[in-house]
Coordinates of C-alpha atoms and ligand atoms in Angstrom, one line a residue:
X1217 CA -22.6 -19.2 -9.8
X1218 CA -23.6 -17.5 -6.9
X1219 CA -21.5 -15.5 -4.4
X1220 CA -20.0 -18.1 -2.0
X1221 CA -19.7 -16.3 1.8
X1222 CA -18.0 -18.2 4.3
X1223 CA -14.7 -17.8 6.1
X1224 CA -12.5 -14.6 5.6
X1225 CA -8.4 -15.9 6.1
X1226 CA -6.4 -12.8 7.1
X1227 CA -2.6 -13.7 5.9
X1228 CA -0.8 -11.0 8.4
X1229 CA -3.4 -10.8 10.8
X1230 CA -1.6 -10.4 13.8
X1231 CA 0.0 -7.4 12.4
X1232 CA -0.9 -3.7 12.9
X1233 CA -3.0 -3.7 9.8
X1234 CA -4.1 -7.0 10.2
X1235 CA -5.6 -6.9 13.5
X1236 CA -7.3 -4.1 13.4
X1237 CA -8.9 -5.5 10.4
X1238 CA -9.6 -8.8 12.2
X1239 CA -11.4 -7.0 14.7
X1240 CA -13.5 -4.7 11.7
X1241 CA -14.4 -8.0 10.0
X1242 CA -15.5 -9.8 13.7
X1243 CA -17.5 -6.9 14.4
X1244 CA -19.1 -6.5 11.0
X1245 CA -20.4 -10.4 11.3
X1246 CA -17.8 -12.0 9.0
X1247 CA -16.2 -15.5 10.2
X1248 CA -12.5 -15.0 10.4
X1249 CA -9.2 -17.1 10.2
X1250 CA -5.6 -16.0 10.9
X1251 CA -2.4 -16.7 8.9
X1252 CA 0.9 -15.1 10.2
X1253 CA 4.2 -16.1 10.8
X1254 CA 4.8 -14.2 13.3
X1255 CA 7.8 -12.3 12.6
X1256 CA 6.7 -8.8 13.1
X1257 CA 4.6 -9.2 16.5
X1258 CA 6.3 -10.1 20.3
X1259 CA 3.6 -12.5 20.6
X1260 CA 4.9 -15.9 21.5
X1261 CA 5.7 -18.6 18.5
X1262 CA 4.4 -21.2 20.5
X1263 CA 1.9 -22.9 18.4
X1264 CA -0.4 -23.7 21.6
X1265 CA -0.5 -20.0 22.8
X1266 CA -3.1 -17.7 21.1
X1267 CA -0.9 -14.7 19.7
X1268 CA -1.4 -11.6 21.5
X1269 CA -2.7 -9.2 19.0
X1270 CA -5.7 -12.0 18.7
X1271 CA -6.2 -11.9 22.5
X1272 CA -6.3 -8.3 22.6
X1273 CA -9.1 -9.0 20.0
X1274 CA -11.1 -11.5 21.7
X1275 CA -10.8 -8.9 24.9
X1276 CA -12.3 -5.9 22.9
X1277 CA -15.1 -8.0 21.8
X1278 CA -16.0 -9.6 25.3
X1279 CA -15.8 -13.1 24.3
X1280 CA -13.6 -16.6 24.8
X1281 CA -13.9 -17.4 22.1
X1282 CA -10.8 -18.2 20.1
X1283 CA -9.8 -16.9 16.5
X1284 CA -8.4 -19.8 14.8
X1285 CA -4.9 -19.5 14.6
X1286 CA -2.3 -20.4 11.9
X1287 CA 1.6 -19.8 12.9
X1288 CA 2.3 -20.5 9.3
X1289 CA 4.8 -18.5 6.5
X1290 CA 3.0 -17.9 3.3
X1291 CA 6.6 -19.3 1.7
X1292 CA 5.7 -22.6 2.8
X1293 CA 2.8 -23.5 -0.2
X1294 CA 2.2 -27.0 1.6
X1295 CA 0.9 -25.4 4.9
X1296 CA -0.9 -23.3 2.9
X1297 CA -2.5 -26.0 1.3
X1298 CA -3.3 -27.2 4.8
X1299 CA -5.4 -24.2 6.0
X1300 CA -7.4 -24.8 3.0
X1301 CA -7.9 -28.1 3.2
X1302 CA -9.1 -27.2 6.8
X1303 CA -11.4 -24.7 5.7
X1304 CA -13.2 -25.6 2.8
X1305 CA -15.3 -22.1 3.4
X1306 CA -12.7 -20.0 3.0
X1307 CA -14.2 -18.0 0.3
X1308 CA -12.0 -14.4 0.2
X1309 CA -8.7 -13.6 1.1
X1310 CA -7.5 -10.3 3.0
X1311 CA -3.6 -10.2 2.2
X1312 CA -1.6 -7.9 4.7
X1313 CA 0.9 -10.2 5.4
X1314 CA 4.2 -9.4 4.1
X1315 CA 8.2 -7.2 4.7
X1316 CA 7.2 -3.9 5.1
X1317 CA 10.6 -2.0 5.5
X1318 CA 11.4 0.8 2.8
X1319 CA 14.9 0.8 4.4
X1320 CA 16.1 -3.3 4.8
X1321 CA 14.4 -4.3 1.1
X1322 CA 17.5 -2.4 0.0
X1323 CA 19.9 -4.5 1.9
X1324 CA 18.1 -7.9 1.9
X1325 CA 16.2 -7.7 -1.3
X1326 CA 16.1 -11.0 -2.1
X1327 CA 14.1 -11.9 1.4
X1328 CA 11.6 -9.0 -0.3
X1329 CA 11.3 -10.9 -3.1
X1330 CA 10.9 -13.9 -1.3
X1331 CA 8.2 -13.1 1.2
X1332 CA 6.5 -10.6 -1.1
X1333 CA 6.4 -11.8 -4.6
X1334 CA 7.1 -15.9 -4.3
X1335 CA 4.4 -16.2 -1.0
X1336 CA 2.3 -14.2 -3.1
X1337 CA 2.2 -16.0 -5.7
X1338 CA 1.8 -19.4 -3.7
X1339 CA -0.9 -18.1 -2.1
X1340 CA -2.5 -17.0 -5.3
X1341 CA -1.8 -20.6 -6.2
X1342 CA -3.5 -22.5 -3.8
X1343 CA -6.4 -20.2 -3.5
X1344 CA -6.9 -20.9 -7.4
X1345 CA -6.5 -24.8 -7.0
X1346 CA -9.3 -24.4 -4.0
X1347 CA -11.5 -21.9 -6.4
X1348 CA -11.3 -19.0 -3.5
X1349 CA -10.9 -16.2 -6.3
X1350 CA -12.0 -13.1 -4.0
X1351 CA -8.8 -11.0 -2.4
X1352 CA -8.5 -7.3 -0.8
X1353 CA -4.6 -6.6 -0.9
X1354 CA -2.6 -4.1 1.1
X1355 CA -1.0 -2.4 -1.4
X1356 CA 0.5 1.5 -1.1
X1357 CA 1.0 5.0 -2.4
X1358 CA 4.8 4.0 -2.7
X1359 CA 3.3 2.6 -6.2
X1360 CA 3.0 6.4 -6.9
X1361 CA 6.7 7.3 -6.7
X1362 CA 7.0 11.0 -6.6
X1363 CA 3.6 11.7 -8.3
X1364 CA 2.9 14.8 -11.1
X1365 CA -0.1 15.8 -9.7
X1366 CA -1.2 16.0 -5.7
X1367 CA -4.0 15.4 -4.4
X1368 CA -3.2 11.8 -6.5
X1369 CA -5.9 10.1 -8.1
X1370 CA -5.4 6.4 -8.6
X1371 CA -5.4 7.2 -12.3
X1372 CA -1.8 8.3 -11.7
X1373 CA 1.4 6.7 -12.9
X1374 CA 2.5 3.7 -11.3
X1375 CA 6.2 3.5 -11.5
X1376 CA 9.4 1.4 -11.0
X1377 CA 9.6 2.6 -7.4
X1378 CA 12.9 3.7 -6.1
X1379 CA 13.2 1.0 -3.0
X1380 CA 13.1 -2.7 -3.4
X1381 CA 9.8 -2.8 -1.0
X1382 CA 8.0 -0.2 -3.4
X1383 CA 8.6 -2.7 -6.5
X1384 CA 7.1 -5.6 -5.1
X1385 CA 4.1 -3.5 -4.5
X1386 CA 4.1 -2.7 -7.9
X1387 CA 4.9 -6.4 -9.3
X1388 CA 2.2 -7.5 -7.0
X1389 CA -0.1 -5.5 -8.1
X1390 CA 0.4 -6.1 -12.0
X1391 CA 0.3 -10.1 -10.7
X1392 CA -3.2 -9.9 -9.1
X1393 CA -4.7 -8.4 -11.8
X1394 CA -3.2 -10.7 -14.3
X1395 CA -4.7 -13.9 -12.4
X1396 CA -7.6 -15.0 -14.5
X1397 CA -11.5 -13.8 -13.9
X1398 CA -11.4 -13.3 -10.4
X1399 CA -12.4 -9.9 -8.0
X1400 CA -9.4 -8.4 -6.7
X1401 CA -9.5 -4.9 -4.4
X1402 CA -6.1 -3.3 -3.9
X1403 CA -6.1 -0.7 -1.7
X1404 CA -3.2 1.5 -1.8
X1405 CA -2.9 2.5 1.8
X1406 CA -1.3 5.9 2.6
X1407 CA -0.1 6.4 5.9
X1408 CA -1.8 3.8 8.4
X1409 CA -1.5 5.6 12.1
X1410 CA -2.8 5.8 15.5
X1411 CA -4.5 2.4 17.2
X1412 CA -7.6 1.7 18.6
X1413 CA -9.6 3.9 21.0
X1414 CA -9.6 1.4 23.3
X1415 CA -5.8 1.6 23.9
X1416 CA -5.2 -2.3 24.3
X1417 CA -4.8 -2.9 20.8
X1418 CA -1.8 -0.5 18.1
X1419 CA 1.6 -0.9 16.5
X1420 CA 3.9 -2.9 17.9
X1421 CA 7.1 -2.7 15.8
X1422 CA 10.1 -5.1 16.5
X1423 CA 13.4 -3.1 17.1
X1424 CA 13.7 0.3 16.2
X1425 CA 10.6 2.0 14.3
X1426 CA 11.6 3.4 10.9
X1427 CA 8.3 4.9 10.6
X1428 CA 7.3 8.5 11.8
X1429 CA 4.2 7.5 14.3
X1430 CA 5.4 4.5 16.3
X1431 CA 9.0 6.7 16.5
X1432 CA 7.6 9.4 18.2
X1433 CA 5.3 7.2 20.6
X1434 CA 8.6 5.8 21.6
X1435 CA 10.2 9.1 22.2
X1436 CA 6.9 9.9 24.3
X1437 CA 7.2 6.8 26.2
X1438 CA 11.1 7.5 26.8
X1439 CA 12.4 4.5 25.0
X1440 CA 14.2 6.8 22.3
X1441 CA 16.0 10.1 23.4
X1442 CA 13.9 12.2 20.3
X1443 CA 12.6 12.2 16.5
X1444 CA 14.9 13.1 13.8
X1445 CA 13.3 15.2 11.2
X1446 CA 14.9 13.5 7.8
X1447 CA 14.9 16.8 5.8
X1448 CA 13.9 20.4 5.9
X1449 CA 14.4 21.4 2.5
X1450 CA 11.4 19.5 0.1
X1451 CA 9.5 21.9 -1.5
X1452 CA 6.4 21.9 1.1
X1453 CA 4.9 25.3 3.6
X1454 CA 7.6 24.1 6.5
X1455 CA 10.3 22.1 4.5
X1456 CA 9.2 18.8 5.7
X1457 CA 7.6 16.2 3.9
X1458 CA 4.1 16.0 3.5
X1459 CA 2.1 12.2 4.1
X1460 CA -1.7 11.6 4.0
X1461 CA -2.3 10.5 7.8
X1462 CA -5.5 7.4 8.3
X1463 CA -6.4 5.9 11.2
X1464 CA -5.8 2.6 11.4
X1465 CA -9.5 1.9 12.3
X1466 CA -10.5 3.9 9.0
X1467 CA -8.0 1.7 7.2
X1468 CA -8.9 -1.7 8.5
X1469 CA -12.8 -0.3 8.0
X1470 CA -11.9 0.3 4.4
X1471 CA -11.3 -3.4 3.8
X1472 CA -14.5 -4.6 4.7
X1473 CA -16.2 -2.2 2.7
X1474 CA -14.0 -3.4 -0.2
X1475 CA -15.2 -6.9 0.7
X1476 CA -19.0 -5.9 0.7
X1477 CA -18.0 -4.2 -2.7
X1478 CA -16.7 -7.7 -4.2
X1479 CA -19.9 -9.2 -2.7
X1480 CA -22.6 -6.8 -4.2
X1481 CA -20.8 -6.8 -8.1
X1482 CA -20.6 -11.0 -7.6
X1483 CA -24.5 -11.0 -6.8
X1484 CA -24.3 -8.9 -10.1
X1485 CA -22.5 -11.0 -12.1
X1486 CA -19.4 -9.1 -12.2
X1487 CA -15.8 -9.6 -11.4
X1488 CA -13.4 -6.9 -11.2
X1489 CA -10.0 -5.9 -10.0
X1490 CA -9.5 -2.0 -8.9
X1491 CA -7.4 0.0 -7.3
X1492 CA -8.2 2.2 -4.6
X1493 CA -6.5 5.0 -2.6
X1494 CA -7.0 4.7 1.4
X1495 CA -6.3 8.3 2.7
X1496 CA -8.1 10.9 4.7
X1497 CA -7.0 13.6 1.5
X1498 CA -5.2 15.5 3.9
X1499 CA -1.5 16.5 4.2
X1500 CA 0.3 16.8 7.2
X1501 CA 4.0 17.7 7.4
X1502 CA 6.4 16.0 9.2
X1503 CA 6.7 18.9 12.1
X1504 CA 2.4 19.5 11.8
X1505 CA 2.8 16.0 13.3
X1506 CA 5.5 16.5 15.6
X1507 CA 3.0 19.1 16.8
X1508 CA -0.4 17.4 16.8
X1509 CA 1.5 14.3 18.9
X1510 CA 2.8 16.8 21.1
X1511 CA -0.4 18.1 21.9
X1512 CA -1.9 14.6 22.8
X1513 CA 1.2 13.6 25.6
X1514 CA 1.1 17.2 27.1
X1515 CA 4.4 17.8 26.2
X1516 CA 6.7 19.2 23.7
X1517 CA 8.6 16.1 21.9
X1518 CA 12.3 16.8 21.6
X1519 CA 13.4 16.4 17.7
X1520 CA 16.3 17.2 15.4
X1521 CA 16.7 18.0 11.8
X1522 CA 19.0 15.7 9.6
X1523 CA 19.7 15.3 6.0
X1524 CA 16.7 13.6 3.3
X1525 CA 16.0 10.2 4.2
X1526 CA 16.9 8.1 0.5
X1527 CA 14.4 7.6 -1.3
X1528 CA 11.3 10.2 0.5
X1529 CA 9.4 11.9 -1.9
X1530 CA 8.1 15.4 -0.5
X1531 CA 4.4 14.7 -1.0
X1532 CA 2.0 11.6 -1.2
X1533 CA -1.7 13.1 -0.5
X1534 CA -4.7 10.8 -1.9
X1535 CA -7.7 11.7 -3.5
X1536 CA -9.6 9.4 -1.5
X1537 CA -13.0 10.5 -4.0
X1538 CA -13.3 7.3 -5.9
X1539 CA -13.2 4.8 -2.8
X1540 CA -15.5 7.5 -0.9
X1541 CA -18.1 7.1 -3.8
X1542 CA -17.2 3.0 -5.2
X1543 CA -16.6 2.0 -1.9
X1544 CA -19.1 3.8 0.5
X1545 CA -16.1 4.1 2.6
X1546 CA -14.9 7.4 4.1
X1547 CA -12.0 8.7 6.7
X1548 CA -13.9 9.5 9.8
X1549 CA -11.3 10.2 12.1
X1550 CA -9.3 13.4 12.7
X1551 CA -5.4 14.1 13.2
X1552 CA -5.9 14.8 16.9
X1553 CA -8.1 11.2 17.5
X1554 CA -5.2 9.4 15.8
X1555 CA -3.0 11.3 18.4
X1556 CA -4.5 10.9 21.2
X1557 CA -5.5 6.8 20.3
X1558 CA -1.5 6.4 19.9
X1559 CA -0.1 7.8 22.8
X1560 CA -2.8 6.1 24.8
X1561 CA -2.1 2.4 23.5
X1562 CA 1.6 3.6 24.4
X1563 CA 1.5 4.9 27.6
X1564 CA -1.0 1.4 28.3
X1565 CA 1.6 -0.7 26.6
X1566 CA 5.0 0.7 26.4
X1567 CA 6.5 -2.8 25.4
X1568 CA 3.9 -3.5 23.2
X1569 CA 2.1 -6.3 23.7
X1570 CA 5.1 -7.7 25.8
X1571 CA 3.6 -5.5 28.7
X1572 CA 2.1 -7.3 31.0
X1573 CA -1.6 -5.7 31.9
Ligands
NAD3060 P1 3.0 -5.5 10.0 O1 4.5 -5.9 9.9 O2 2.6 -5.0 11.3 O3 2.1 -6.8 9.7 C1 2.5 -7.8 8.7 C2 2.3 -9.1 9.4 O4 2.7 -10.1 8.4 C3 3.1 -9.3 10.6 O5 2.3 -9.7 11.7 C4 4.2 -10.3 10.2 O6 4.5 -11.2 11.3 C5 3.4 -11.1 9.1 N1 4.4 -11.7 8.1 C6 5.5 -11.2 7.6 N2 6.1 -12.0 6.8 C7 5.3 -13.1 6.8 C8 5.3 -14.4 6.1 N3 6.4 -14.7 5.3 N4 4.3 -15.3 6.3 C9 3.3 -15.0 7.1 N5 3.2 -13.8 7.8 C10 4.2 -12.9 7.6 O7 2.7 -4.5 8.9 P2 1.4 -3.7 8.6 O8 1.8 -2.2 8.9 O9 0.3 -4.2 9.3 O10 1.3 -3.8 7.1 C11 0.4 -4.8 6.5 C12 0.5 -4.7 5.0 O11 0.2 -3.4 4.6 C13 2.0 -5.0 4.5 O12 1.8 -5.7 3.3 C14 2.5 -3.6 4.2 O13 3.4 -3.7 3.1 C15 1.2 -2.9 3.8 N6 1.3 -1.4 4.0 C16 1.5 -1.0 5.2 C17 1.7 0.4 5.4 C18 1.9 1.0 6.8 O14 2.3 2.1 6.9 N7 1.7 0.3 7.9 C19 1.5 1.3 4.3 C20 1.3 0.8 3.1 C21 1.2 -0.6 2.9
UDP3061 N1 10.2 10.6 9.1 C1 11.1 11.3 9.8 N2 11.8 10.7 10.9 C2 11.6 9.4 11.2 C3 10.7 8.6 10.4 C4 10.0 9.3 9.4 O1 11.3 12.5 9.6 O2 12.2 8.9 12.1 C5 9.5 11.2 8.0 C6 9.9 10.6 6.6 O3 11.0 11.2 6.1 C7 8.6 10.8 5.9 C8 7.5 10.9 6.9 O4 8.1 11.0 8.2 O5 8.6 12.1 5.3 C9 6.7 9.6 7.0 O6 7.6 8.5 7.0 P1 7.1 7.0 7.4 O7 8.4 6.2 7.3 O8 6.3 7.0 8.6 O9 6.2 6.7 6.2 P2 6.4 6.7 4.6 O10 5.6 7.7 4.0 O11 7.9 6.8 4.3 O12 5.9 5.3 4.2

């Protein structure tokens, strides 16, 4: 059977990932179609409104014309099986929609559960009963726990992570590959950060950030008073802990290289499930980046040092060699580009994409 290429459905894609990835796959020539609930983004629910994140899209490329648009919840399997219906050319899935927080899996954990593994697995469902058997999953280092051996190659350990969030990565991954003779690409995404050049399009976190980058934009931007440091007692050069910084434009790049990867071992005859790490293969402290965004605004950030956040391990650097050789894919961008892309989408957009430009 030979390769089908048609429509790519994004589930998440109005989401920080998801976007920027919508945008990668619109500029690389693919055909696109977005999934998302919503949940994560200020962009109105109304069904009639093109979500903002998409406009922001449309507005870097220069063109009307609209990304189709599903406000649906990968929960609901029967509007699931509506987009497909709809689009009999969907022929691979990009899955970035999901609960992200390390922090509320542990107090809702069922909703984790839920929206991770059940939508999952309904997705999985319908795209077998419509024969779409292509997917590039957002998975993450958090699979790693706290690994032996650093720089980590994906050969190491995946274990019963310590947050609710971190299993469902791991559950998800062991589901994908068990679905029958189909290509799968997860990439295990360190640290997704900055936004793109253009400063129209980033993160835009609901509530109070939990994670390092969108914190300190807020702090720049005055929103939040200053960073607290969870922990300067790890085992690392400063105390703090250590995470493998990626642009977000690297990261969303790094899925349509996986997709071209699926494409070339199809023409082959070959279908195949891998893991891949998505990092730069750098390590960056906690303060180093306190620093580096400081540079950027012109301004030293105010911070404080608290006790370990639970559950932080002190160092998650990739070995990024096996997607930079199976992949063709490569970190381009540098600490201080990331820094300097955030704090402009911030400054642009300091509600997000509630501000009105
Ligand atoms: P995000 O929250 O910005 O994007 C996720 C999108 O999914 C949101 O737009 C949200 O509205 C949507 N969504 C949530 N639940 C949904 C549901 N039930 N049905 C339909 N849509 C739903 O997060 P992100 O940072 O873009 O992350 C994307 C994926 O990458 C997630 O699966 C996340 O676990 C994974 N990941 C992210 C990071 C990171 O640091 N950003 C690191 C590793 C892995
Ligand atoms: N961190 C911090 N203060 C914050 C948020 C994060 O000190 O307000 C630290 C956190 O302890 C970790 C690093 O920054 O060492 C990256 O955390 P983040 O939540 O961004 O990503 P994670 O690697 O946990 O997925």
């Amino acid at each position: 059977m030979s390769p089908k290429t048609g429509t790519i459905l994004v589930t998440g894609g109005c989401g920080y990932v998801g976007s920027h990835t919508v945008l990668s796959l619109l500029e690389s020539g693919y055909k696109v179609i977005v999934l998302d609930n919503l949940s994560n983004t200020s962009s109105s629910a109304e069904p009639a409104v093109t979500p903002e994140a998409l406009k922001r899209v449309q507005k870097i490329l220069s063109t009307d014309e609209p990304i189709p648009f599903y406000a649906v919840d990968i929960t609901d399997k029967p509007a699931l099986v509506r987009i497909f219906e709809s689009h009999p050319d969907i022929s691979a899935v990009i899955h970035c929609a999901g609960l992200k927080s390390v922090g509320e899996s542990g107090r809702r954990p069922l909703d984790y559960y839920n929206v991770n593994i059940a939508g999952t697995v309904n997705l999985l469902q319908v795209m077998e009963d419509f024969d779409v058997r292509r997917m590039v999953f957002s998975s993450s280092a958090t699979v790693y726990g706290d690994p032996p051996k650093i720089p980590i190659p994906e050969t190491s350990p995946i274990v019963a992570s310590m947050s609710t969030y971190g299993r469902t990565k791991v559950f998800l991954e062991h589901i994908i590959k068990d679905f029958y003779r189909w290509s799968a690409t997860l990439l295990r995404y360190f640290n997704p950060a900055g936004a793109h050049p253009s400063g129209i399009m980033g993160e835009d976190p609901q509530g109070i950030p939990n994670n390092l980058m969108p914190y300190l934009a807020q702090v720049a931007v005055g929103n939040l008073e200053k960073l607290t440091v969870f922990g300067q007692d790890y085992p690392t050069k400063d105390g703090t802990c250590i995470r493998d910084y990626l642009h977000v434009v690297d990261c969303a790049d790094g899925h349509v290289a996986a997709l071209k990867k699926i494409e070339r071992e199809e023409a082959a005859g070959t279908f195949e499930c891998n893991a891949y790490n998505l990092g730069a293969g750098t390590g960056c402290s906690v303060l180093d980046m306190v620093h580096a965004f400081s540079k950027a605004v012109g301004r030293d950030l105010p911070y404080v040092i608290s006790a370990r956040r639970l559950g932080d391990v002190p160092n998650l650097t990739a070995d990024p060699t096996l997607a930079n050789k199976e992949l063709n894919w490569k970190a381009t961008k540098t600490l201080d580009e990331m820094c300097a892309d955030l704090w402009r989408w911030q400054r642009n957009n300091p509600s997000g994409y509630r501000t009105q430009n």
